[in-house]
Coordinates of C-alpha atoms in Angstrom, one line a residue:
M1 CA 40.1 -19.5 -3.3
A2 CA 41.2 -23.2 -2.3
R3 CA 38.4 -25.9 -4.4
S4 CA 38.4 -29.0 -3.6
R5 CA 38.8 -31.3 -7.0
D6 CA 35.1 -32.4 -7.4
E7 CA 34.3 -28.7 -7.0
P8 CA 33.3 -27.4 -10.9
R9 CA 35.8 -25.2 -11.8
C10 CA 34.2 -21.3 -12.9
R11 CA 35.9 -19.3 -15.5
Y12 CA 34.7 -15.4 -15.5
G13 CA 35.6 -11.8 -15.6
P14 CA 34.3 -8.1 -17.3
A15 CA 33.3 -7.8 -20.6
V16 CA 34.5 -4.5 -21.0
A17 CA 33.8 -2.0 -24.0
S18 CA 35.9 1.4 -24.5
A19 CA 33.9 4.6 -24.5
G20 CA 35.7 7.2 -24.6
G21 CA 39.1 6.5 -22.9
A22 CA 37.0 4.9 -20.2
Q23 CA 36.0 1.9 -19.2
R24 CA 32.4 0.0 -19.2
V25 CA 31.4 -3.2 -18.1
T26 CA 29.0 -4.4 -20.3
G27 CA 28.5 -8.0 -19.2
L28 CA 29.9 -11.6 -17.6
W29 CA 31.0 -14.6 -19.4
W30 CA 31.2 -17.7 -17.2
H31 CA 29.9 -21.4 -16.8
G32 CA 29.4 -23.8 -14.5
G33 CA 26.1 -25.1 -12.3
A34 CA 25.6 -23.6 -8.9
M35 CA 28.7 -24.1 -7.3
A36 CA 30.5 -22.6 -10.1
Q37 CA 27.8 -19.3 -10.0
K38 CA 29.1 -19.5 -6.1
C39 CA 32.5 -19.7 -6.6
C40 CA 32.4 -17.2 -8.7
L41 CA 30.4 -14.3 -6.6
D42 CA 32.4 -15.2 -3.7
E43 CA 35.6 -14.0 -5.6
I44 CA 34.3 -10.7 -7.6
A45 CA 34.2 -8.8 -4.0
G46 CA 37.6 -8.9 -3.5
K47 CA 39.1 -8.5 -7.3
A48 CA 36.6 -6.3 -8.6
W49 CA 38.7 -3.3 -7.3
R50 CA 42.8 -5.0 -7.8
R51 CA 41.9 -7.3 -10.7
W52 CA 40.6 -5.6 -13.2
R53 CA 41.3 -2.3 -11.7
L54 CA 37.8 -0.7 -12.7
K55 CA 36.5 2.5 -11.7
R56 CA 34.3 2.8 -8.8
R57 CA 31.1 3.5 -11.4
D58 CA 31.9 0.7 -13.1
A59 CA 32.4 -2.0 -10.4
V60 CA 29.0 -0.8 -8.8
R61 CA 27.5 -1.5 -12.4
F62 CA 29.5 -5.2 -12.5
A63 CA 28.3 -5.7 -8.9
Q64 CA 25.1 -5.0 -9.3
L65 CA 24.6 -8.6 -11.5
G66 CA 24.5 -10.3 -7.7
Q67 CA 21.9 -8.7 -7.2
V68 CA 20.1 -10.9 -9.8
F69 CA 22.1 -13.8 -8.5
S70 CA 21.2 -13.6 -4.9
A71 CA 17.8 -14.0 -4.8
R72 CA 18.6 -17.4 -6.2
I73 CA 21.8 -17.8 -4.4
P74 CA 21.9 -16.9 -0.6
E75 CA 25.4 -16.4 -0.4
A76 CA 25.7 -13.3 -2.6
S77 CA 23.8 -11.6 -0.2
W78 CA 27.4 -10.0 0.6
L79 CA 27.5 -8.1 -2.4
L80 CA 24.2 -5.9 -1.2
Q81 CA 26.9 -4.7 1.7
V82 CA 29.8 -4.1 -0.3
F83 CA 28.3 -2.4 -3.0
P84 CA 25.8 0.4 -3.3
R85 CA 21.8 -0.8 -3.7
Q86 CA 21.0 0.3 -7.0
H87 CA 19.3 -2.3 -9.7
V88 CA 20.5 -3.2 -13.0
V89 CA 18.6 -3.6 -16.2
R90 CA 19.7 -4.3 -19.4
N91 CA 19.1 -2.3 -22.8
E92 CA 19.3 -3.6 -26.4
E93 CA 23.0 -2.9 -26.5
D94 CA 23.7 -5.2 -23.4
E95 CA 24.3 -2.6 -21.6
L96 CA 24.6 -2.7 -18.2
M97 CA 22.1 0.6 -16.2
T98 CA 21.1 0.5 -13.1
V99 CA 17.2 1.9 -12.5
A100 CA 17.8 4.6 -10.0
R101 CA 14.5 7.0 -10.2
A102 CA 11.0 6.7 -9.8
V103 CA 7.7 8.2 -10.0
V104 CA 5.2 8.2 -7.7
V105 CA 2.0 9.7 -8.6
A106 CA -0.2 10.4 -5.9
A107 CA -2.5 13.0 -7.7
G108 CA -6.0 11.4 -7.8
R109 CA -9.1 12.5 -6.0
G110 CA -10.0 9.2 -4.7
R111 CA -13.4 9.6 -4.3
R112 CA -13.9 5.7 -4.2
M113 CA -11.8 6.2 -0.6
A114 CA -15.1 7.3 0.6
P115 CA -16.0 8.2 3.7
F116 CA -12.1 8.9 4.0
H117 CA -11.4 11.2 1.1
L118 CA -11.4 14.9 1.7
A119 CA -9.3 14.9 4.8
R120 CA -5.9 13.8 3.1
P121 CA -4.9 12.3 0.1
K122 CA -4.8 8.6 -0.3
C123 CA -1.4 8.2 -0.1
L124 CA -1.8 9.3 4.0
L125 CA -3.9 6.9 5.8
P126 CA -2.3 4.6 8.0
L127 CA -0.9 1.6 7.8
L128 CA 0.2 0.6 11.3
N129 CA 0.3 4.0 12.2
E130 CA 2.3 5.5 9.9
P131 CA 1.0 7.0 6.5
L132 CA 0.9 4.6 3.3
L133 CA 3.7 6.9 1.4
A134 CA 6.2 6.4 4.2
H135 CA 5.7 2.3 4.0
L136 CA 6.3 3.4 0.0
Y137 CA 9.3 5.4 0.9
R138 CA 10.8 2.4 2.9
A139 CA 10.1 0.2 0.2
L140 CA 11.6 2.6 -2.4
A141 CA 15.3 2.7 -0.9
G142 CA 15.1 -0.6 0.0
A143 CA 15.0 -1.7 -3.7
G144 CA 18.0 0.8 -4.6
I145 CA 16.0 3.8 -5.7
A146 CA 17.6 7.1 -4.8
E147 CA 15.3 9.5 -6.4
V148 CA 11.6 10.3 -6.4
T149 CA 9.9 12.6 -8.2
L150 CA 6.4 12.9 -7.0
V151 CA 3.3 13.7 -8.4
V152 CA 0.6 15.3 -6.3
R153 CA -2.4 17.8 -6.6
Q154 CA -0.9 21.6 -5.2
A155 CA -3.4 22.0 -2.1
D156 CA -2.1 18.5 -0.7
Q157 CA 1.9 19.2 -1.3
P158 CA 2.2 20.7 2.3
L159 CA 0.6 17.3 4.1
V160 CA 2.8 15.1 1.8
A161 CA 5.7 17.0 2.5
S162 CA 5.8 16.3 6.1
V163 CA 5.8 12.4 5.5
V164 CA 10.1 11.4 5.8
S165 CA 11.5 10.2 2.9
E166 CA 13.9 7.3 3.9
G167 CA 16.9 9.3 2.8
L168 CA 15.2 9.2 -0.4
A169 CA 15.6 12.7 -2.8
V170 CA 12.4 13.7 -3.5
H171 CA 11.0 15.9 -6.0
W172 CA 7.6 17.4 -6.6
V173 CA 5.4 18.1 -9.2
T174 CA 1.9 19.5 -9.0
A175 CA -0.5 17.9 -11.8
N176 CA -4.1 18.5 -12.5
D177 CA -6.2 15.6 -10.7
D178 CA -9.0 15.0 -13.6
G179 CA -6.5 13.6 -15.9
G180 CA -6.1 10.4 -14.7
S181 CA -3.1 8.7 -13.6
G182 CA -1.0 8.3 -16.8
T183 CA -1.4 12.0 -17.7
A184 CA 0.0 12.3 -14.4
A185 CA 2.3 9.6 -14.4
A186 CA 3.9 11.4 -18.1
L187 CA 4.0 14.7 -16.1
G188 CA 6.5 13.1 -14.3
L189 CA 8.8 12.0 -16.2
Q190 CA 9.3 14.6 -17.9
E191 CA 11.5 15.5 -15.0
I192 CA 13.4 12.8 -15.3
P193 CA 16.6 12.6 -18.5
G194 CA 14.3 10.5 -21.8
D195 CA 16.8 8.0 -21.7
E196 CA 17.0 6.3 -18.7
T197 CA 14.7 3.5 -17.6
C198 CA 12.6 4.1 -14.4
L199 CA 9.9 2.8 -11.8
V200 CA 6.8 4.2 -11.8
V201 CA 4.4 3.3 -8.5
E202 CA 0.6 4.5 -8.0
G203 CA 0.8 6.1 -4.6
D204 CA -2.0 4.3 -3.2
V205 CA -0.1 0.6 -3.2
W206 CA 1.9 -0.6 -0.6
V207 CA 4.5 -3.7 -2.2
D208 CA 7.6 -5.2 -0.8
A209 CA 11.1 -4.7 -1.6
A210 CA 11.5 -7.3 -2.9
D211 CA 9.1 -7.6 -5.3
L212 CA 10.0 -4.5 -6.3
M213 CA 13.7 -5.3 -7.1
R214 CA 12.3 -9.0 -8.8
L215 CA 9.8 -6.1 -11.2
M216 CA 12.9 -4.9 -12.2
A217 CA 15.7 -8.0 -13.3
S218 CA 12.7 -9.2 -14.9
L219 CA 12.8 -6.9 -17.5
S220 CA 15.8 -7.8 -19.2
D221 CA 15.4 -7.2 -23.2
N222 CA 11.4 -6.1 -22.6
D223 CA 9.9 -2.6 -23.5
M224 CA 8.5 -2.7 -20.0
A225 CA 7.7 -4.7 -16.9
V226 CA 4.8 -5.3 -15.1
L227 CA 4.0 -6.5 -11.5
V228 CA 1.0 -8.3 -11.4
D229 CA -1.3 -10.3 -8.0
P230 CA -3.2 -13.2 -8.7
L231 CA -6.8 -12.2 -8.2
K232 CA -7.8 -15.4 -6.4
E233 CA -11.0 -14.7 -4.1
E234 CA -11.8 -10.9 -5.6
A235 CA -13.6 -11.0 -8.8
P236 CA -12.1 -9.3 -12.0
H237 CA -14.5 -7.2 -13.0
D238 CA -13.4 -4.8 -9.9
W239 CA -9.6 -4.7 -11.3
I240 CA -7.6 -4.1 -14.3
V241 CA -6.5 -6.9 -15.0
A242 CA -3.9 -8.4 -17.0
D243 CA -3.8 -11.6 -20.0
V244 CA -1.1 -12.7 -18.6
N245 CA 1.2 -15.5 -20.9
E246 CA 4.0 -17.6 -19.0
N247 CA 6.0 -14.0 -18.2
Q248 CA 4.5 -11.9 -21.2
V249 CA 1.7 -9.6 -20.6
C250 CA -0.5 -10.4 -24.1
G251 CA -3.1 -6.9 -23.4
A252 CA -4.6 -4.9 -20.6
W253 CA -8.5 -4.7 -19.7
G254 CA -10.7 -2.7 -17.5
H255 CA -12.9 -4.5 -15.3
P256 CA -13.4 -7.4 -17.4
R257 CA -15.3 -10.4 -16.9
E258 CA -12.5 -13.0 -17.2
G259 CA -8.8 -12.8 -15.4
E260 CA -6.1 -13.9 -13.3
W261 CA -4.0 -11.7 -12.3
R262 CA -4.7 -7.8 -11.5
I263 CA -2.1 -5.3 -12.4
S264 CA -0.9 -4.1 -9.2
G265 CA 0.0 -0.7 -10.3
V266 CA 4.0 -0.7 -10.1
Y267 CA 5.7 -0.4 -13.7
V268 CA 9.1 -0.5 -15.0
L269 CA 9.2 1.8 -17.8
T270 CA 11.7 2.0 -20.8
P271 CA 12.6 4.8 -22.9
A272 CA 10.5 3.2 -25.4
A273 CA 7.8 2.6 -23.6
R274 CA 8.0 6.3 -22.0
Q275 CA 7.2 7.8 -25.2
A276 CA 4.4 5.6 -25.9
L277 CA 3.3 6.9 -23.3
Q278 CA 3.6 9.9 -24.0
Q279 CA 1.3 9.2 -26.9
P280 CA -1.7 7.7 -25.9
R281 CA -4.1 5.8 -28.5
R282 CA -6.9 6.2 -26.3
R283 CA -8.4 7.5 -23.2
G284 CA -9.5 4.7 -20.5
V285 CA -8.1 0.9 -20.5
R286 CA -9.2 -1.3 -23.4
V287 CA -12.3 -3.0 -22.6
P288 CA -14.8 -5.6 -23.2
V289 CA -17.9 -6.0 -25.3
G290 CA -20.4 -4.6 -23.8
G291 CA -17.6 -2.3 -21.2
M292 CA -17.5 1.2 -20.7
P293 CA -14.1 2.8 -20.6
H294 CA -13.7 5.9 -18.2
A295 CA -12.4 8.7 -20.1
E296 CA -9.6 9.5 -17.9
Y297 CA -6.4 8.3 -18.8
D298 CA -4.9 5.1 -17.1
I299 CA -1.4 4.5 -17.4
A300 CA -2.2 0.9 -17.8
E301 CA -3.3 1.3 -21.1
V302 CA 0.6 2.0 -22.2
I303 CA 1.0 -1.7 -21.9
N304 CA -1.8 -2.0 -25.5
T305 CA 0.1 1.2 -27.0
L306 CA 3.2 -0.9 -27.2
L307 CA 1.7 -4.5 -27.6
D308 CA 0.2 -2.5 -30.5
A309 CA 3.3 -1.2 -32.1
G310 CA 5.5 -5.0 -31.7
G311 CA 7.0 -4.1 -28.4
K312 CA 6.7 -6.7 -25.5
V313 CA 5.8 -6.3 -21.7
A314 CA 7.4 -8.3 -18.9
A315 CA 5.2 -9.7 -16.5
C316 CA 6.3 -10.5 -12.6
R317 CA 4.5 -12.4 -10.9
A318 CA 4.5 -10.6 -6.8
E319 CA 5.5 -13.4 -4.3
K320 CA 3.8 -11.0 -1.3
P321 CA 1.0 -9.4 -1.7
V322 CA 0.3 -6.1 -3.2
M323 CA -2.7 -4.0 -2.1
N324 CA -3.8 -1.1 -4.0
W325 CA -6.0 1.6 -1.5
D326 CA -8.7 2.1 -3.6
K327 CA -11.9 2.1 -1.2
P328 CA -12.8 1.6 2.5
W329 CA -12.5 -1.5 3.4
H330 CA -8.9 -1.8 1.7
I331 CA -7.9 0.2 5.1
Y332 CA -9.3 -2.6 6.9
Q333 CA -8.0 -5.7 5.0
G334 CA -4.2 -3.8 4.7
N335 CA -4.1 -3.2 8.1
L336 CA -5.2 -6.6 9.5
W337 CA -2.5 -8.6 7.4
A338 CA -0.1 -6.1 8.1
L339 CA -1.3 -6.7 11.9
H340 CA -0.8 -10.4 12.1
E341 CA 1.9 -9.9 10.2
W342 CA 3.7 -8.1 12.2
G343 CA 2.3 -10.5 15.4
A344 CA 3.9 -13.5 14.4
S345 CA 6.9 -12.2 15.0
H346 CA 6.4 -10.1 18.4
Q347 CA 5.3 -10.6 22.0
I348 CA 5.1 -7.8 24.2
D349 CA 7.1 -4.4 23.1
A350 CA 6.3 -1.6 25.0
A351 CA 7.7 1.9 24.6
P352 CA 10.4 2.6 28.0
D353 CA 7.9 5.4 29.7
S354 CA 4.5 3.5 28.5
V355 CA 2.6 2.0 31.0
I356 CA 0.9 -1.8 31.4
D357 CA -0.9 -1.9 35.2
A358 CA -0.9 -5.2 36.5
S359 CA -4.6 -6.1 36.7
A360 CA -4.4 -5.5 32.8
V361 CA -5.4 -8.8 30.8
I362 CA -3.2 -9.2 27.3
R363 CA -3.2 -12.2 25.7
G364 CA -1.3 -12.1 22.2
P365 CA 1.4 -9.6 21.0
L366 CA 1.1 -5.6 21.5
R367 CA 3.3 -3.1 21.0
V368 CA 2.6 0.3 22.9
G369 CA 3.9 3.6 22.3
R370 CA 5.4 6.2 23.7
G371 CA 3.7 7.9 26.8
S372 CA 0.6 5.3 26.0
R373 CA -1.3 3.8 29.0
I374 CA -2.8 0.6 29.4
G375 CA -4.9 0.7 32.8
R376 CA -6.7 -0.7 35.2
G377 CA -9.0 -3.8 34.0
A378 CA -8.1 -3.1 30.3
I379 CA -8.8 -6.6 28.2
I380 CA -6.1 -6.4 24.6
E381 CA -6.7 -9.9 22.5
G382 CA -3.6 -9.4 20.1
P383 CA -2.1 -8.7 17.9
V384 CA -2.6 -5.0 18.9
I385 CA -0.6 -1.9 18.2
V386 CA -1.2 0.7 20.1
G387 CA 0.0 4.8 19.0
E388 CA 1.6 6.7 21.3
K389 CA 0.0 9.1 23.9
V390 CA -3.2 6.6 24.0
V391 CA -5.3 5.6 26.8
I392 CA -7.5 2.6 27.1
D393 CA -8.2 2.0 31.0
D394 CA -11.6 1.6 33.0
Y395 CA -12.9 -2.0 31.5
A396 CA -12.4 -1.1 27.9
K397 CA -11.8 -4.4 25.4
V398 CA -9.6 -4.0 22.2
S399 CA -9.5 -7.2 19.5
H400 CA -7.1 -7.2 16.8
A401 CA -6.6 -3.4 16.3
V402 CA -4.5 -0.7 15.2
V403 CA -4.8 2.2 17.8
G404 CA -4.0 6.0 16.6
D405 CA -2.1 8.7 18.6
S406 CA -4.1 10.5 21.1
S407 CA -7.0 7.9 21.2
L408 CA -8.4 7.5 24.2
V409 CA -10.8 3.8 25.0
S410 CA -12.3 3.9 27.8
H411 CA -15.1 2.8 30.8
T412 CA -16.3 -0.2 29.2
A413 CA -16.3 0.4 25.8
E414 CA -15.8 -2.3 23.2
F415 CA -13.6 -2.3 19.9
L416 CA -13.8 -5.7 18.3
G417 CA -11.3 -5.2 15.4
G418 CA -10.6 -2.6 12.7
V419 CA -8.4 0.8 12.9
I420 CA -8.9 3.8 14.7
M421 CA -7.1 6.7 13.7
E422 CA -5.7 10.0 15.5
N423 CA -7.4 11.6 18.4
V424 CA -10.5 9.0 18.8
Y425 CA -13.1 8.9 21.6
L426 CA -14.8 5.5 22.4
M427 CA -16.5 6.2 26.3
H428 CA -19.6 4.5 27.9
N429 CA -20.8 1.1 26.9
C430 CA -19.9 1.9 23.3
E431 CA -18.8 -1.1 20.6
L432 CA -17.7 -0.7 17.6
Y433 CA -15.8 -2.6 14.7
G434 CA -14.5 -1.3 11.2
V435 CA -12.5 2.1 10.3
L436 CA -13.0 4.9 12.7
G437 CA -11.3 8.2 10.8
H438 CA -9.5 11.3 12.5
S439 CA -11.2 13.1 15.4
V440 CA -13.9 10.4 15.2
D441 CA -15.7 10.9 18.3
I442 CA -17.8 8.7 20.0
G443 CA -21.4 9.5 22.3
A444 CA -22.1 7.4 24.9
G445 CA -23.8 4.0 24.1
T446 CA -23.8 3.9 20.4
V447 CA -23.0 0.2 18.8
C448 CA -22.6 -1.3 15.9
G449 CA -24.3 -5.0 14.1
T450 CA -21.8 -6.8 12.9
L451 CA -24.0 -10.4 11.7
R452 CA -27.1 -9.8 9.1
F453 CA -29.8 -12.4 10.3
D454 CA -29.3 -13.8 6.4
D455 CA -25.7 -14.6 7.2
R456 CA -24.5 -12.9 4.2
E457 CA -22.3 -9.7 3.6
T458 CA -23.5 -6.3 3.0
P459 CA -22.9 -4.9 -0.3
H460 CA -21.2 -1.2 -0.5
R461 CA -22.4 1.5 -2.5
I462 CA -19.2 2.9 -4.5
L463 CA -19.8 5.8 -6.9
G464 CA -23.0 4.5 -7.4
R465 CA -21.9 0.8 -8.3
W466 CA -22.7 -2.2 -5.8
E467 CA -19.5 -3.8 -4.5
T468 CA -19.6 -6.5 -2.0
P469 CA -16.0 -7.3 -0.3
K470 CA -14.8 -10.6 0.4
H471 CA -13.3 -9.2 4.1
G472 CA -14.9 -6.2 5.9
S473 CA -18.6 -6.3 4.2
N474 CA -20.6 -5.5 7.8
A475 CA -17.4 -3.1 9.5
T476 CA -18.6 0.1 10.4
Y477 CA -16.9 2.9 8.2
L478 CA -16.5 6.6 10.1
G479 CA -15.2 9.4 8.5
D480 CA -12.9 11.4 9.8
F481 CA -14.0 14.5 12.0
S482 CA -17.7 12.8 12.6
R483 CA -19.7 12.4 15.7
T484 CA -22.7 10.1 17.3
G485 CA -24.7 11.1 20.0
V486 CA -26.0 8.8 22.8
N487 CA -27.7 5.5 21.8
V488 CA -27.2 5.0 17.8
V489 CA -27.1 2.2 16.5
I490 CA -25.7 1.8 12.8
L491 CA -26.3 -1.1 11.4
P492 CA -23.6 -3.5 9.4
G493 CA -21.5 -2.1 6.4
K494 CA -22.5 1.5 6.6
H495 CA -20.7 4.8 5.9
I496 CA -20.9 7.9 8.0
G497 CA -19.5 10.9 6.1
P498 CA -16.8 13.2 6.8
Y499 CA -18.2 15.8 9.1
A500 CA -21.1 14.5 9.9
V501 CA -23.5 14.0 13.1
V502 CA -25.8 11.7 13.7
G503 CA -28.2 12.4 17.0
P504 CA -29.2 10.4 19.5
G505 CA -31.2 7.5 19.2
V506 CA -30.8 7.1 15.3
V507 CA -30.5 3.9 13.5
V508 CA -28.2 4.5 11.0
N509 CA -29.8 1.7 8.0
R510 CA -27.8 3.6 5.1
D511 CA -25.2 5.8 4.4
I512 CA -25.1 9.4 4.8
E513 CA -23.0 11.8 3.7
A514 CA -20.3 14.4 4.5
Y515 CA -21.5 17.6 6.3
T516 CA -24.9 16.3 7.4
E517 CA -26.6 16.1 10.4
V518 CA -29.2 13.5 11.0
L519 CA -31.6 13.9 13.8
L520 CA -34.2 11.8 14.9
E521 CA -38.1 13.2 15.0
Q522 CA -40.8 11.7 17.9
Q523 CA -44.0 12.0 18.2
W524 CA -45.0 13.0 21.9
T525 CA -48.5 12.2 23.3
V526 CA -48.7 14.6 26.0
R527 CA -52.0 14.5 28.8
K528 CA -52.2 15.7 32.4
W529 CA -51.3 13.3 35.0
G530 CA -51.4 13.6 39.0
P531 CA -52.5 12.5 42.3
E532 CA -56.2 12.3 41.8
H533 CA -55.5 9.1 38.7
Y534 CA -55.2 7.5 41.9
G535 CA -58.2 8.4 44.0
W536 CA -57.1 11.1 46.0

């Protein structure tokens, strides 16, 4: 490869250790500036096989160094095409090793997600009309993970098994959902050889593949790496928070009064961290004075166990939002954020067998799934994603929303924004905004309030605790298989539980529990009336 005279020279070569007659790449020595780094990487592809005659497995490990460099040197992206994509970390002997396995913990009951907690596990909640787990599988595959151990409740396994695994090899472990995320993670890790470093992800997390790769690269000589997300406008007492000093985690705290970094539920565990996970020192995460820990064992507590034993925990700051779907408004927030991200790069995307009527008004990005119809007089204010076999017609209006498969929005119905899951019916002058669960049936004239007289956000009661979300607080949340009669009025921020029925004319001014029927009692005054009242 020709070089100009003023270009820095680069010395490079693999540091090879011999073990049992087989060569093993243990490092790379080189020097020079950014240009020298580029020269080095540009030459490895053609010479890793020929010049050093490495075995395929060792050449792959050697080439994985490019993933660390390619984040800083775009020209090194060829490494991700020439060699299989598995990420590399270093152990105590400075030996290169790949992180190829992950444990996904999805065994919780998801009670804070009410009214969307009974029909499905949280990992199957829809994000842009796909299960959240499908997005996680894609991110894991994109980060080089080859095998996933999925920890679920036994009752949920048939549902979760229906999610396409994006080419990943998936192994199943069933767990008791009362033990907490730490217990479930420890159970899943027992299926992986104890000398392997692996990724552990909570199943209700939406994370980008690039952040997973950065997390694995950040492990270095630490015992554990944690992906942290800035709290920004969120309150620290709503989350498990990391005390971060530069690139190190100094402690994990459960629902503290102060904090800047939220633990996102994504970890890389070395064998030392895995051993610490199997030997918890306390049940819940450490809390400040005056706090009260939960009885369940949370995986975040392994951070404190390692630090108490003199270990080191790396903090990797997420570059894209990492969303934990823990409460109902997270469905709204996650879908709206992803929807606008999609809308920034799309216009009109219609499946070949879909129909958009000439009289429909389309403002903004729109995706229409197979067999769907945007009919006469429909008004679409994008970005909007419409699933398969959906009908929006007869002057109905849909704004900034994700509409699930087989749903019907018709006859001047209006959906002001949010998420409509599968098989939902909105008709006859209704107006709604928020999250509507699977097979919700909205009666004619049902409306929801979106603005309070005091212009404030509505607090929500989650397992007895009042919380006020920054976005989606005034939205309406209707659980799966719920129904309303005609002329129901739903005040801002109210929850209607799954399998609940709200009768005609009811004003919903409080949350309605699951498996409940609410009917309006009327007091009648009955008297005789006829022509005699007109003088006959």
